[in-house]
Each structure stands twice: as C-alpha cells, then as structure tokens.
C-alpha cells in the first residue's frame, strides 16, 4: 500500500519559507511570455483613447489611438460632445486612456468596422468632475446593437463602492455575418436633465470562436441544481465579473495569451488563505484544450488545503463572489495537477459545491485531464434568482476533500476562476448601481446677513460675553478667598504649585 501522507516540514521552517516564497513570487515574477509571439492573434484590435488625438503609449507599452480623425466613426447630435482632460490624475492611474474623456448631455455613438465572430468589448471609465460636469451626475446607458450592457450606470458609484479610482467593464458579444459594423451607443439618463454620458477608453478585441460560448459540437454544460443542461448560445451577451489567478500573482493584459485579458489575485475572495504551491519549471502539455485558453502562469500556481488531514476534513476551501441577483452565470474553473506526487487517478479526489449545491462528487483532475501537467477547465451554469429587494448576493465556490477510501490525499486544488453574467431574454446585462456611501456630515447652513439677523447675532454675542465676565469674576473671588485662608494656615505653601512636564504628562495619560 502506498504512503498516504505528505512529507512534512517543521512549523518554524514553514513560517520562514512561505512568506519568502510569496515575496519572491509577487515582486520577482517568473517571465512566461518573454518576447515570444502571442498564442492567439486577434483579427480585430481597437484601443481607443477617447478625447485624445494621435497615437499614445500606455504604461504597458500598448499603443492607443485618439478618437479624433480616426478610421472609425463618431456619431453625435449637433456635435454636442466635448473633450475633457482630468484636472489631475492619481500617480497610480495610467494617463492613457484615463487622462482624457469624451462626454455629452446628448446621445453619441462610435461605429467600428469589424469582422464576423465573437468580440471582447472593454469600456474604461475615470469618474472625475470637470467644469460644468459633476461626477455624481454621470448616469447613462450603453448599448451595442440590440444588447443593453449598462443602464442608468454611475461610474462614480461603482468606483466608490470598491474604493477604486477607475472602473473597467468587459463584455462579450457575437457579430453576425452581414453585421460588420459594431455600434456602441452612449445615452444619458433621460429622467435627469443634468445627466451626462462619458467614456475614457474603448477596446475591441476578437476572440477565438467558442472560447466561452457553447460550441454546436458540445452537448451543453452542467446547470447547477437543474436536470437540464445549459447552452451559452452566441445570441447571448456576456459580462466578465471575475477573472482570478488562484494562488498566483496579478497577470497583466500584456501577459495574457493575445486577448489582453486581466487576471487578478484571489486573496480578497478566498475565505481562508490556504497553501499556495507553485511549479514554475513544469512543462505544460495542452492536450485537452487550446494553449490560448489561459496564461501558463494560471496553471503553474494554485491553492490547496495542505497536508493536515484532520484539519482539511473539517472545513471547505471557499471563495465568496458577490454577484447581481436575477441572472444566470457562466462559471469556469481552471485545474492543473503540477505537484509531482499527484500522478494517478484518485491521488487527489474532492467534492465541489457551487452556490451551496453539489456540482461534483468525485472531482479528479488527473481523470479529467489524463495526466500531471495537463491543464483542463470545467464549465458550469449557475442560476442566481432574485431575492426580494437585495441587489447583490454571494456565490460560494467550495472544495472539500473526499474520505480515505476514495482518495490517497485528503486535499483539493483550484488554479483559476472566471465568472460571466449571461444576458436575460430581453438582451440586457444591466444591473443596479451600488448604494451610495454614507453621507458625510453636512456643512452648517449659510448664515443670513440681513440687518435683522445681524442685530440678533450681536445681542447674542454681547450676552455671551457678559455671562463669561460674571463667571470669571466669581471664580477669581473664590480663588482669592481660598488662597487667603491657605496663606494664613501655611505661609510657605503655593496654591498653584510648581509646573512640571511630568505632572502634565501624567494628567494627560489619566484622561
């Protein structure tokens, strides 16, 4: 019988190695892309710096094109839109594309010539006030063809709710044959005469066919809690809600596989920060999926539960994702077994719970992928029904090790998470705005300067001064009388006593 325990390191060694490993991983990331060509070459790439002109280079060396005199069209009513430049940008905010914007109190649209197929649409916002346009008044909708991406959207509320300075939204849409013009329309909310729409940057990037949509050759994906399967049909629009490199570092758009996706760290979403194994030297074998599916770094890092069997059996490895109520979601989980001790079926088998329901009783990455170092992903559809007046609810992803008789190691593993909102039958992805943060203490009302009010204020001031003088005189008389009695009793004593910094300090400390 095989040994069923991990090789253990002493707690003292672990306490030194783990922080050192995290430090090296985050500040000295291992290059994975280098100067090698991208794994996917999009047929359409637009990076538009709205309100700017010419070619501009962002911090990551991507070139953005200003929206003036460009090869795409800007349609606006009476040329009513204006170009604004942020009064100042934070040192942490890239001026390209966030330093300039196009804004208007009237509808305006961009029209891009594109090829047939599925596209990423990324919208970038930097909600800042400029002359005549308060950031709190920017409420607007964004539509692409028949899809409503945003409705009555406030970038300021979205940024403030997450403590961010900028907001970026990523969507997926399909361009049908014969519809080679992509129209992105911005419309201020009509119910507010002061409302306006704005945009700082637009990206359009082609994606491989059926990267996220269900291929006609596919039999559909598992619908959690339902008997039927679910199809992510090309008639749906998608909104990317989370894209996480589980256990790994932030992966920038330039480090993606050619589609300029961003992969965030998962620290803020994992309930218990478990073990973070990594294998930077493993030669990944993409035999089950295209190499462009996710960056190699996603499959070379992970979270596991560690080697404490007793502790592992007593809890779930859990991620909590806040989502809009009333939508279906596409959840993609990325897996890759890269630890050398996991090579055979049932070496590491576990249960997956999604939205508090069982998704997999016998999750086994080796069984799914066929071997160690072979990336694989699993797709699930999740319904998050409305819950009364609750705008948001939590989607739980939980992994639990299977018992000894099912698995060699009582452990679980996950490498990456992607979550997409699926449009409703009315082709809408629009969710509610976050609640505004609690109002700060309002300033006192402005005082009137009329003669009557001035006289009233003057009388109040004089009365206050008289009261202070009377109180001070009474206090002095009391002190003098008490001091006289003390001098009669002890001629050498001083009522005030010597001033001491030490005594003053002690008095402060006792407050």
Short mmCIF file of C-alpha atoms in Angstrom, two decimals, residues 145-506:
data_model
loop_
_atom_site.label_atom_id
_atom_site.label_comp_id
_atom_site.label_asym_id
_atom_site.label_seq_id
_atom_site.Cartn_x
_atom_site.Cartn_y
_atom_site.Cartn_z
CA UNK A 145 -26.83 46.71 -31.33
CA UNK A 146 -29.77 45.12 -29.53
CA UNK A 147 -27.87 44.48 -26.29
CA UNK A 148 -28.11 46.70 -23.22
CA UNK A 149 -24.75 46.48 -21.48
CA UNK A 150 -25.33 49.20 -18.87
CA UNK A 151 -28.45 51.12 -17.85
CA UNK A 152 -28.60 54.23 -15.66
CA UNK A 153 -24.98 53.41 -14.88
CA UNK A 154 -22.93 55.53 -12.48
CA UNK A 155 -19.19 55.04 -12.77
CA UNK A 156 -18.73 57.21 -9.67
CA UNK A 157 -20.90 54.94 -7.51
CA UNK A 158 -19.20 51.84 -8.94
CA UNK A 159 -15.73 53.21 -8.21
CA UNK A 160 -16.59 54.48 -4.73
CA UNK A 161 -18.22 51.18 -3.73
CA UNK A 162 -14.98 49.30 -4.38
CA UNK A 163 -12.59 52.01 -3.26
CA UNK A 164 -11.19 52.30 -6.79
CA UNK A 165 -10.36 55.34 -8.88
CA UNK A 166 -11.18 53.77 -12.25
CA UNK A 167 -13.81 51.32 -13.49
CA UNK A 168 -13.35 48.87 -16.36
CA UNK A 169 -16.12 46.70 -17.78
CA UNK A 170 -15.57 43.74 -20.09
CA UNK A 171 -18.29 42.24 -22.28
CA UNK A 172 -18.52 39.53 -24.93
CA UNK A 173 -20.79 39.82 -27.97
CA UNK A 174 -21.12 37.99 -31.26
CA UNK A 175 -21.05 39.85 -34.57
CA UNK A 176 -23.22 38.05 -37.10
CA UNK A 177 -22.49 37.60 -40.77
CA UNK A 178 -23.50 40.77 -42.60
CA UNK A 179 -23.31 42.96 -39.47
CA UNK A 180 -19.75 44.13 -39.89
CA UNK A 181 -20.38 47.47 -38.18
CA UNK A 182 -20.24 47.49 -34.38
CA UNK A 183 -22.24 50.38 -32.93
CA UNK A 184 -21.58 51.40 -29.30
CA UNK A 185 -24.14 53.99 -28.15
CA UNK A 186 -23.95 56.13 -25.00
CA UNK A 187 -27.21 57.74 -23.83
CA UNK A 188 -27.62 59.99 -20.75
CA UNK A 189 -30.47 59.02 -18.43
CA UNK A 190 -33.49 61.00 -19.67
CA UNK A 191 -35.15 61.45 -16.26
CA UNK A 192 -32.36 63.74 -15.03
CA UNK A 193 -31.77 66.95 -17.03
CA UNK A 194 -28.26 67.25 -15.58
CA UNK A 195 -27.26 63.70 -16.50
CA UNK A 196 -24.49 63.11 -18.99
CA UNK A 197 -22.56 60.22 -20.50
CA UNK A 198 -18.81 59.86 -20.77
CA UNK A 199 -16.14 57.36 -21.78
CA UNK A 200 -12.35 57.37 -21.39
CA UNK A 201 -11.30 54.30 -23.33
CA UNK A 202 -12.70 51.57 -25.57
CA UNK A 203 -11.16 48.24 -26.52
CA UNK A 204 -12.45 45.80 -29.11
CA UNK A 205 -10.55 42.52 -29.42
CA UNK A 206 -11.52 39.42 -31.37
CA UNK A 207 -11.58 36.11 -29.53
CA UNK A 208 -11.40 32.53 -30.83
CA UNK A 209 -14.73 31.03 -31.80
CA UNK A 210 -16.48 29.37 -28.86
CA UNK A 211 -13.84 30.32 -26.31
CA UNK A 212 -16.67 30.98 -23.85
CA UNK A 213 -19.73 30.24 -25.96
CA UNK A 214 -21.01 26.68 -26.29
CA UNK A 215 -19.87 25.00 -29.48
CA UNK A 216 -22.55 23.26 -31.59
CA UNK A 217 -20.49 20.08 -31.15
CA UNK A 218 -20.75 20.42 -27.37
CA UNK A 219 -23.66 18.83 -25.56
CA UNK A 220 -24.18 21.82 -23.28
CA UNK A 221 -22.79 22.50 -19.81
CA UNK A 222 -23.95 21.35 -16.40
CA UNK A 223 -26.70 23.57 -14.96
CA UNK A 224 -26.24 23.55 -11.19
CA UNK A 225 -29.38 22.36 -9.39
CA UNK A 226 -31.21 21.67 -12.66
CA UNK A 227 -31.85 18.46 -14.56
CA UNK A 228 -31.31 20.01 -17.97
CA UNK A 229 -28.06 21.33 -19.42
CA UNK A 230 -27.40 24.96 -20.32
CA UNK A 231 -26.12 26.42 -23.58
CA UNK A 232 -24.11 29.65 -23.74
CA UNK A 233 -25.50 30.49 -27.16
CA UNK A 234 -23.97 33.14 -29.42
CA UNK A 235 -27.23 35.10 -29.16
CA UNK A 236 -26.31 35.92 -25.55
CA UNK A 237 -24.11 38.77 -24.42
CA UNK A 238 -21.75 38.14 -21.51
CA UNK A 239 -20.23 40.38 -18.87
CA UNK A 240 -17.00 39.32 -17.19
CA UNK A 241 -17.48 39.71 -13.44
CA UNK A 242 -14.39 37.95 -12.03
CA UNK A 243 -11.21 36.56 -13.58
CA UNK A 244 -8.87 35.25 -10.87
CA UNK A 245 -5.43 33.66 -10.94
CA UNK A 246 -5.98 31.47 -7.89
CA UNK A 247 -2.96 31.41 -5.59
CA UNK A 248 -0.90 33.38 -8.09
CA UNK A 249 0.06 36.91 -8.94
CA UNK A 250 -1.69 39.58 -10.99
CA UNK A 251 -1.39 38.83 -14.71
CA UNK A 252 -1.45 41.98 -16.85
CA UNK A 253 -3.11 42.27 -20.29
CA UNK A 254 0.29 42.10 -22.00
CA UNK A 255 0.98 38.77 -20.25
CA UNK A 256 -2.26 37.21 -21.47
CA UNK A 257 -2.33 34.85 -24.43
CA UNK A 258 -3.02 37.59 -27.01
CA UNK A 259 -6.51 38.74 -25.95
CA UNK A 260 -5.33 41.32 -23.38
CA UNK A 261 -7.34 39.87 -20.51
CA UNK A 262 -6.56 40.83 -16.92
CA UNK A 263 -6.19 38.12 -14.26
CA UNK A 264 -6.50 39.38 -10.68
CA UNK A 265 -5.18 37.83 -7.49
CA UNK A 266 -7.77 35.90 -5.47
CA UNK A 267 -6.67 36.97 -1.96
CA UNK A 268 -9.72 39.18 -1.41
CA UNK A 269 -12.15 36.37 -2.23
CA UNK A 270 -10.68 33.28 -0.60
CA UNK A 271 -12.09 32.88 2.92
CA UNK A 272 -9.08 31.03 4.30
CA UNK A 273 -5.78 31.69 2.58
CA UNK A 274 -4.63 28.12 2.15
CA UNK A 275 -1.40 26.68 0.80
CA UNK A 276 -0.14 28.15 -2.48
CA UNK A 277 2.04 25.57 -4.23
CA UNK A 278 3.75 26.51 -7.47
CA UNK A 279 5.78 24.77 -10.14
CA UNK A 280 7.40 27.28 -12.46
CA UNK A 281 9.50 24.69 -14.27
CA UNK A 282 6.79 22.26 -15.28
CA UNK A 283 6.35 21.71 -19.00
CA UNK A 284 2.63 22.17 -19.52
CA UNK A 285 1.02 19.84 -22.05
CA UNK A 286 -2.05 21.37 -23.72
CA UNK A 287 -3.64 18.16 -24.98
CA UNK A 288 -7.17 18.83 -23.71
CA UNK A 289 -7.68 22.50 -24.62
CA UNK A 290 -6.08 25.22 -26.77
CA UNK A 291 -2.97 26.85 -25.35
CA UNK A 292 -4.59 30.31 -25.53
CA UNK A 293 -7.34 29.32 -23.06
CA UNK A 294 -5.46 30.91 -20.14
CA UNK A 295 -1.89 32.10 -19.49
CA UNK A 296 0.57 29.39 -18.38
CA UNK A 297 1.01 31.20 -15.06
CA UNK A 298 -2.59 30.33 -14.15
CA UNK A 299 -1.78 26.62 -14.38
CA UNK A 300 1.57 26.85 -12.59
CA UNK A 301 0.10 28.21 -9.36
CA UNK A 302 -2.88 27.09 -7.28
CA UNK A 303 -4.44 26.88 -3.85
CA UNK A 304 -4.60 23.61 -1.97
CA UNK A 305 -5.57 22.73 1.59
CA UNK A 306 -2.16 21.45 2.67
CA UNK A 307 -1.13 18.21 4.34
CA UNK A 308 -3.04 18.36 7.64
CA UNK A 309 -5.60 15.64 7.02
CA UNK A 310 -7.56 16.25 10.23
CA UNK A 311 -7.85 19.97 9.61
CA UNK A 312 -8.68 19.52 5.94
CA UNK A 313 -11.60 17.20 6.64
CA UNK A 314 -13.09 19.82 8.96
CA UNK A 315 -13.51 22.72 6.55
CA UNK A 316 -14.12 23.73 2.94
CA UNK A 317 -11.68 25.64 0.75
CA UNK A 318 -14.02 28.54 -0.06
CA UNK A 319 -14.27 31.55 -2.38
CA UNK A 320 -17.06 34.12 -2.00
CA UNK A 321 -18.05 36.18 -5.06
CA UNK A 322 -20.63 38.97 -4.84
CA UNK A 323 -22.96 38.98 -7.88
CA UNK A 324 -26.07 40.73 -9.15
CA UNK A 325 -29.32 38.94 -8.33
CA UNK A 326 -31.68 37.77 -11.05
CA UNK A 327 -29.17 36.48 -13.63
CA UNK A 328 -27.67 33.23 -14.86
CA UNK A 329 -23.89 32.94 -14.74
CA UNK A 330 -21.19 31.00 -16.55
CA UNK A 331 -18.60 29.75 -14.07
CA UNK A 332 -15.32 28.38 -15.42
CA UNK A 333 -12.93 26.59 -13.04
CA UNK A 334 -9.34 26.00 -14.20
CA UNK A 335 -7.34 23.00 -12.98
CA UNK A 336 -3.87 21.55 -13.43
CA UNK A 337 -2.08 18.99 -11.27
CA UNK A 338 1.58 20.05 -11.18
CA UNK A 339 2.75 18.62 -7.85
CA UNK A 340 4.99 15.60 -8.54
CA UNK A 341 3.23 13.33 -6.04
CA UNK A 342 -0.12 13.64 -7.90
CA UNK A 343 0.16 11.44 -10.98
CA UNK A 344 -2.60 8.85 -10.88
CA UNK A 345 -6.36 8.71 -10.60
CA UNK A 346 -7.68 9.11 -7.06
CA UNK A 347 -4.40 10.61 -5.84
CA UNK A 348 -6.40 13.76 -5.06
CA UNK A 349 -10.17 13.47 -5.31
CA UNK A 350 -12.56 16.02 -3.84
CA UNK A 351 -16.10 17.38 -3.89
CA UNK A 352 -17.09 20.70 -5.48
CA UNK A 353 -20.02 22.73 -4.16
CA UNK A 354 -21.30 25.69 -6.19
CA UNK A 355 -23.99 28.01 -4.83
CA UNK A 356 -24.42 25.63 -1.88
CA UNK A 357 -25.25 22.72 -4.19
CA UNK A 358 -23.15 19.72 -5.17
CA UNK A 359 -21.55 20.16 -8.57
CA UNK A 360 -19.03 17.28 -8.49
CA UNK A 361 -18.91 14.35 -6.07
CA UNK A 362 -15.67 12.91 -7.44
CA UNK A 363 -13.63 15.78 -8.87
CA UNK A 364 -10.35 14.26 -10.06
CA UNK A 365 -8.10 16.45 -12.20
CA UNK A 366 -5.94 13.53 -13.34
CA UNK A 367 -9.05 11.67 -14.52
CA UNK A 368 -10.33 14.75 -16.37
CA UNK A 369 -7.02 15.79 -17.95
CA UNK A 370 -5.24 12.48 -18.41
CA UNK A 371 -2.07 13.29 -16.53
CA UNK A 372 0.14 15.58 -14.48
CA UNK A 373 0.92 18.95 -16.07
CA UNK A 374 -2.13 18.87 -18.35
CA UNK A 375 -4.42 21.94 -17.98
CA UNK A 376 -8.18 21.43 -18.04
CA UNK A 377 -11.22 23.57 -17.29
CA UNK A 378 -14.79 22.77 -16.27
CA UNK A 379 -17.79 24.97 -17.10
CA UNK A 380 -20.96 25.29 -15.02
CA UNK A 381 -24.12 27.37 -15.39
CA UNK A 382 -25.45 28.86 -12.17
CA UNK A 383 -28.83 30.50 -11.57
CA UNK A 384 -28.82 33.31 -9.00
CA UNK A 385 -32.54 34.17 -8.66
CA UNK A 386 -33.79 37.46 -7.31
CA UNK A 387 -34.04 37.70 -3.52
CA UNK A 388 -36.59 40.36 -2.74
CA UNK A 389 -35.03 43.80 -2.69
CA UNK A 390 -31.46 42.51 -2.39
CA UNK A 391 -29.37 43.89 -5.23
CA UNK A 392 -26.49 41.52 -4.55
CA UNK A 393 -25.96 38.03 -3.20
CA UNK A 394 -22.95 35.82 -2.63
CA UNK A 395 -21.97 32.96 -4.91
CA UNK A 396 -19.98 30.37 -2.96
CA UNK A 397 -17.41 28.05 -4.53
CA UNK A 398 -16.35 25.37 -2.04
CA UNK A 399 -14.00 22.40 -2.29
CA UNK A 400 -13.93 19.55 0.24
CA UNK A 401 -11.58 16.54 0.31
CA UNK A 402 -13.04 13.09 -0.11
CA UNK A 403 -12.51 10.42 2.59
CA UNK A 404 -9.61 7.97 2.75
CA UNK A 405 -11.38 5.17 0.93
CA UNK A 406 -11.86 7.44 -2.10
CA UNK A 407 -8.52 9.24 -2.33
CA UNK A 408 -4.85 8.98 -1.49
CA UNK A 409 -4.52 12.58 -0.29
CA UNK A 410 -7.34 14.33 1.59
CA UNK A 411 -6.92 17.57 -0.28
CA UNK A 412 -8.36 19.78 -3.03
CA UNK A 413 -6.90 22.07 -5.69
CA UNK A 414 -8.00 25.01 -7.84
CA UNK A 415 -5.91 27.10 -10.27
CA UNK A 416 -8.24 29.73 -11.74
CA UNK A 417 -11.76 31.17 -11.72
CA UNK A 418 -13.70 33.01 -14.41
CA UNK A 419 -17.27 34.18 -13.87
CA UNK A 420 -19.53 35.74 -16.52
CA UNK A 421 -23.02 37.18 -16.22
CA UNK A 422 -25.35 35.96 -19.00
CA UNK A 423 -27.81 38.36 -20.62
CA UNK A 424 -31.52 37.95 -19.95
CA UNK A 425 -34.15 37.18 -22.58
CA UNK A 426 -34.54 40.92 -23.19
CA UNK A 427 -30.82 41.04 -24.12
CA UNK A 428 -29.94 43.05 -21.03
CA UNK A 429 -26.91 42.71 -18.78
CA UNK A 430 -27.69 45.85 -16.82
CA UNK A 431 -27.59 45.53 -13.06
CA UNK A 432 -28.35 48.07 -10.33
CA UNK A 433 -25.91 50.69 -9.14
CA UNK A 434 -24.27 50.16 -5.76
CA UNK A 435 -25.77 52.09 -2.88
CA UNK A 436 -24.04 55.44 -2.34
CA UNK A 437 -21.61 55.57 0.58
CA UNK A 438 -22.93 57.13 3.81
CA UNK A 439 -23.11 60.89 3.51
CA UNK A 440 -20.50 62.88 5.36
CA UNK A 441 -21.61 65.40 8.00
CA UNK A 442 -23.36 68.21 6.07
CA UNK A 443 -21.91 71.70 6.41
CA UNK A 444 -23.90 74.16 8.54
CA UNK A 445 -26.47 76.20 6.62
CA UNK A 446 -25.25 79.52 5.29
CA UNK A 447 -25.98 82.37 7.70
CA UNK A 448 -28.12 85.28 6.57
CA UNK A 449 -26.54 88.74 6.64
CA UNK A 450 -29.75 90.78 6.79
CA UNK A 451 -29.80 93.72 9.34
CA UNK A 452 -32.37 91.95 11.50
CA UNK A 453 -30.28 88.79 11.70
CA UNK A 454 -27.16 90.85 12.36
CA UNK A 455 -28.80 92.60 15.33
CA UNK A 456 -29.92 89.26 16.74
CA UNK A 457 -26.39 87.86 16.42
CA UNK A 458 -24.90 90.97 18.06
CA UNK A 459 -27.25 90.74 21.07
CA UNK A 460 -26.38 87.05 21.48
CA UNK A 461 -22.64 87.79 21.36
CA UNK A 462 -22.88 90.61 23.94
CA UNK A 463 -24.97 88.47 26.30
CA UNK A 464 -22.45 85.67 25.99
CA UNK A 465 -19.55 87.98 26.80
CA UNK A 466 -21.32 89.39 29.88
CA UNK A 467 -22.04 85.87 31.14
CA UNK A 468 -18.38 84.91 30.69
CA UNK A 469 -17.18 88.01 32.60
CA UNK A 470 -19.55 87.32 35.52
CA UNK A 471 -18.44 83.68 35.70
CA UNK A 472 -14.76 84.63 35.56
CA UNK A 473 -15.16 87.27 38.28
CA UNK A 474 -16.90 84.79 40.58
CA UNK A 475 -14.12 82.25 40.03
CA UNK A 476 -11.38 84.79 40.80
CA UNK A 477 -13.14 85.89 44.01
CA UNK A 478 -13.41 82.26 45.11
CA UNK A 479 -9.72 81.61 44.40
CA UNK A 480 -8.62 84.74 46.21
CA UNK A 481 -10.60 83.93 49.32
CA UNK A 482 -9.35 80.34 49.34
CA UNK A 483 -5.77 81.47 48.80
CA UNK A 484 -6.02 83.90 51.71
CA UNK A 485 -7.15 81.14 54.05
CA UNK A 486 -4.32 78.87 52.82
CA UNK A 487 -1.69 81.57 53.39
CA UNK A 488 -2.96 82.07 56.93
CA UNK A 489 -2.61 78.35 57.57
CA UNK A 490 0.72 77.79 55.74
CA UNK A 491 2.69 80.87 54.71
CA UNK A 492 5.18 78.82 52.68
CA UNK A 493 2.64 76.98 50.55
CA UNK A 494 1.74 77.97 46.98
CA UNK A 495 -1.80 77.20 45.79
CA UNK A 496 -0.77 76.72 42.15
CA UNK A 497 2.30 74.57 42.85
CA UNK A 498 5.32 74.27 40.53
CA UNK A 499 4.55 73.41 36.86
CA UNK A 500 6.04 70.11 35.83
CA UNK A 501 6.10 68.46 32.35
CA UNK A 502 5.96 65.11 34.11
CA UNK A 503 2.88 66.01 36.08
CA UNK A 504 1.24 67.43 32.99
CA UNK A 505 2.03 64.23 31.10
CA UNK A 506 0.55 62.11 33.87
#
